Every structure is written in structure tokens, then in C-alpha cells.
Amino acid sequence: MSTTALNDLSRFPIVQAPMAGGASCPELVGAVCEAGALGFLAGGYKTAGGLYQEIKRVRGLTARPFGVNLFLPQDGRPADPAAVEVYRHQLAGEATWYETPLGEADDCRDDAYDAKLAILLEDPVPVVSFTFGCPARETFHAFDRVGTYTLVTVTSAEEALAAQRAGADAVCVQGVEAGGHQGTYRDDPADEGAPGTGLLTLVTQVREAVALPIVAAGGIMRGAQIAAVLAAGADAAQLGTAFLCCPESGAHPLHKRALTDPLFTRTALTRAFSGRPARGLVNRFMREHGPYAPAAYPEIHHLTAPLRKAAATAGDAQGMALWAGQGHRLARGLPAGQLVEVLAAELDTALSGLSGHAHRSTS
């Protein structure tokens, strides 16, 4: 599909990120779509039936296009059982503190991917995106036949080229600033010494490597930043943390408050909660366990799930996974529709300023 097809999906070049774990609930998606942006349901960690029910709820809230994000199954062998067991022993004190047993690390590795694909092909939605890898060419052909627009999350020009070769309609370029999980295809601990690539640089690299439309994601909180990624070659901007504070968001109230709480001064990438690098607010759990967490996704995710739930129930933000991008202090607790309008107005002002600057430079 052409760039025009991506821009035809919504009035504004603004995409609400799919945030797994409950934040991207149907109410948020519906409000975002009704305001003229592209809302996304997060299919990760849901059952196929649960995802189907959420899709029905979104359809009851808006007739506008929306998207669904899926996590690809993890390729390769399961994580080293010995490393997972060592981490389990390390978390024994947390289980005692929160009075809850640890989860089972050998729970489902494929996130019911095939069942979710079947639902989305049987009863198509306008847009489907993929994270943690690139589907096979046959999958893109199947979605093309039912009229679904497809995106793949990428963290490098090489991943973008792979998505283009496989037949994706567009790529979501994720800079290192982004909150939540890094969507890299390959989770290799050997890569952890590298600092990661910032969004503006990454968008430029991908723009010069592929001909696909680009959605830029990572740390974007203001309309002027949307203008910046558009100027760098993106066709739209994806925002996650910016929508976490909205009243329609399904994020836990403690998570919402933590984004602008002076107690939480910075974010970092950690494996502590899931076994895969993800950016969140630095809290006690991350500091104490992050250095020892193995590369074991989704085993560690399942292992820590009861701890995270118990911490939230106890009102203890220090034991929760507080996913957040680097711009979290700029969060605004506006209703989702109003936030879209504010972002669009800020974008318009920024683009007008750029246009005026360009006119002055050439006159």
C-alpha cells in the first residue's frame, strides 16, 4: 500500500500505541479513534477469546478504523531452565513479602498467536501490527486478501528491510526512548552493551533503507515532537506513555500517578519483570533484581506476574512494572479525545512555524 493509505486511516498522523497489560483498553481506543487518531488494542497476554470480546467492544464505541497488535511467538529454544530457577530463588523474598506464590515459568510461550491470527482473518479489523519479529510472507498475503493494513515494529534498518521483503505495508520504527518492551526481532544478551539508537536517527536510517511508510515511536509527548519525526521522514507518530494518564486508560492508578511523581526521576531498560529488555520507571524491584534477571522471555514474565499483581493490590508502586518512555514527566492527564485535539493543535502550530522559518530562509 502507499503512504496515502496509512494517512487515510485517521484524520491526524497520530497513533495511540498498543500497550499490553491493560492500558490500551477498548474505552481508550474508542475515544482516540473518535477524536481523529488511530487507536490500537494490545493483543499481547490476552486469550484469543478475550481479544475477540475487546474487538467487539471497540466496534461498539467507534465506526472509525482501529488496530490490533500481536506478539510473535518466541523463536528458538526455551530459556535456560537453570537460569530461570536461580532467578526464582532470588525472588523468594518477594513472594514472602507479598504473600503470593510465584508464577509458573513454563506457561504458554506462543501467546495463542495462531488462534488470534485466525480470529483476525475470519473477522478482519482495519489494521494489524506485529511486535517481537516479522511474520512469514504468507501471513501478510492472507491479511492483504481480507483488506487489513499491516505494520511491523522494527528497531533497526535491517529489521525494516526484512519487513519490506516479507510484504508488510508499513513499519513502526521504535527508538530506544520508547516505554515498555523493545520490539527487536532478536533478544541477544550480547547486544546489551550497545546504548540503542535514538528515534530521529533511526527514522532517518530506515527512511533511506526502505520505501515503506513509517510510524515513529519513542518518547513522543508533544505535537512539536510529532512535527520533528514527520520532518525526519516519518508519516505518523505513535504515542504510548502520553496516553497512559488519560482517564480512559486501563493503567493502574498508581502507574498513572508515578509518571509525574518526583519520586521517580528516571527510566531504564530492564529484564527484571519479563526477561526481555523493557523501559520503565526505576523502582525498588528494578534496582534489586534487574542486574540478575536472565534473558528468558516470556518465562520471567509468567514468573513475576503474581508479584506484580500483588504489589498493585497492596498499593506498592515499588513492586510494579511501571512501563514508561523517557518523556514520562511530560504526561498530561487529559481525556483521550482532548489530548488528541491538543496534540493536533500543537502539531499544526509547529508545522506553521517550520513553514514560516523555511519561507524566511528562502526569501
Short mmCIF file of C-alpha atoms in Angstrom, two decimals, residues 1 12-13 21 28 53 64 80 83 94 103 135 145 170 183 207 210 234 238 245 255 259 264 312 358:
data_model
loop_
_atom_site.label_atom_id
_atom_site.label_comp_id
_atom_site.label_asym_id
_atom_site.label_seq_id
_atom_site.Cartn_x
_atom_site.Cartn_y
_atom_site.Cartn_z
CA MET A 1 0.00 0.00 0.00
CA PHE A 12 -4.37 13.16 12.23
CA PRO A 13 -0.96 11.46 11.86
CA GLY A 21 -1.18 -5.32 30.30
CA LEU A 28 -9.19 4.34 25.32
CA GLN A 53 -14.54 -9.63 23.09
CA ARG A 64 -13.60 4.51 12.66
CA ASP A 80 17.98 -21.95 30.21
CA ALA A 83 18.99 -19.56 34.92
CA GLU A 94 9.37 -11.03 47.16
CA GLY A 103 4.04 -17.99 38.68
CA PRO A 135 5.61 -12.80 10.25
CA ARG A 145 -6.63 -10.66 0.86
CA ALA A 170 4.40 -0.18 6.83
CA GLY A 183 10.37 -4.71 19.84
CA ARG A 207 13.74 6.17 5.60
CA VAL A 210 13.06 1.18 2.73
CA ALA A 234 8.02 9.58 9.23
CA GLN A 238 2.94 6.66 17.76
CA CYS A 245 -2.57 9.12 32.18
CA HIS A 255 1.08 3.72 37.45
CA LEU A 259 4.61 9.08 35.69
CA PHE A 264 10.56 8.54 40.09
CA ALA A 312 -0.63 -3.35 42.70
CA ALA A 358 11.55 27.91 5.61
#
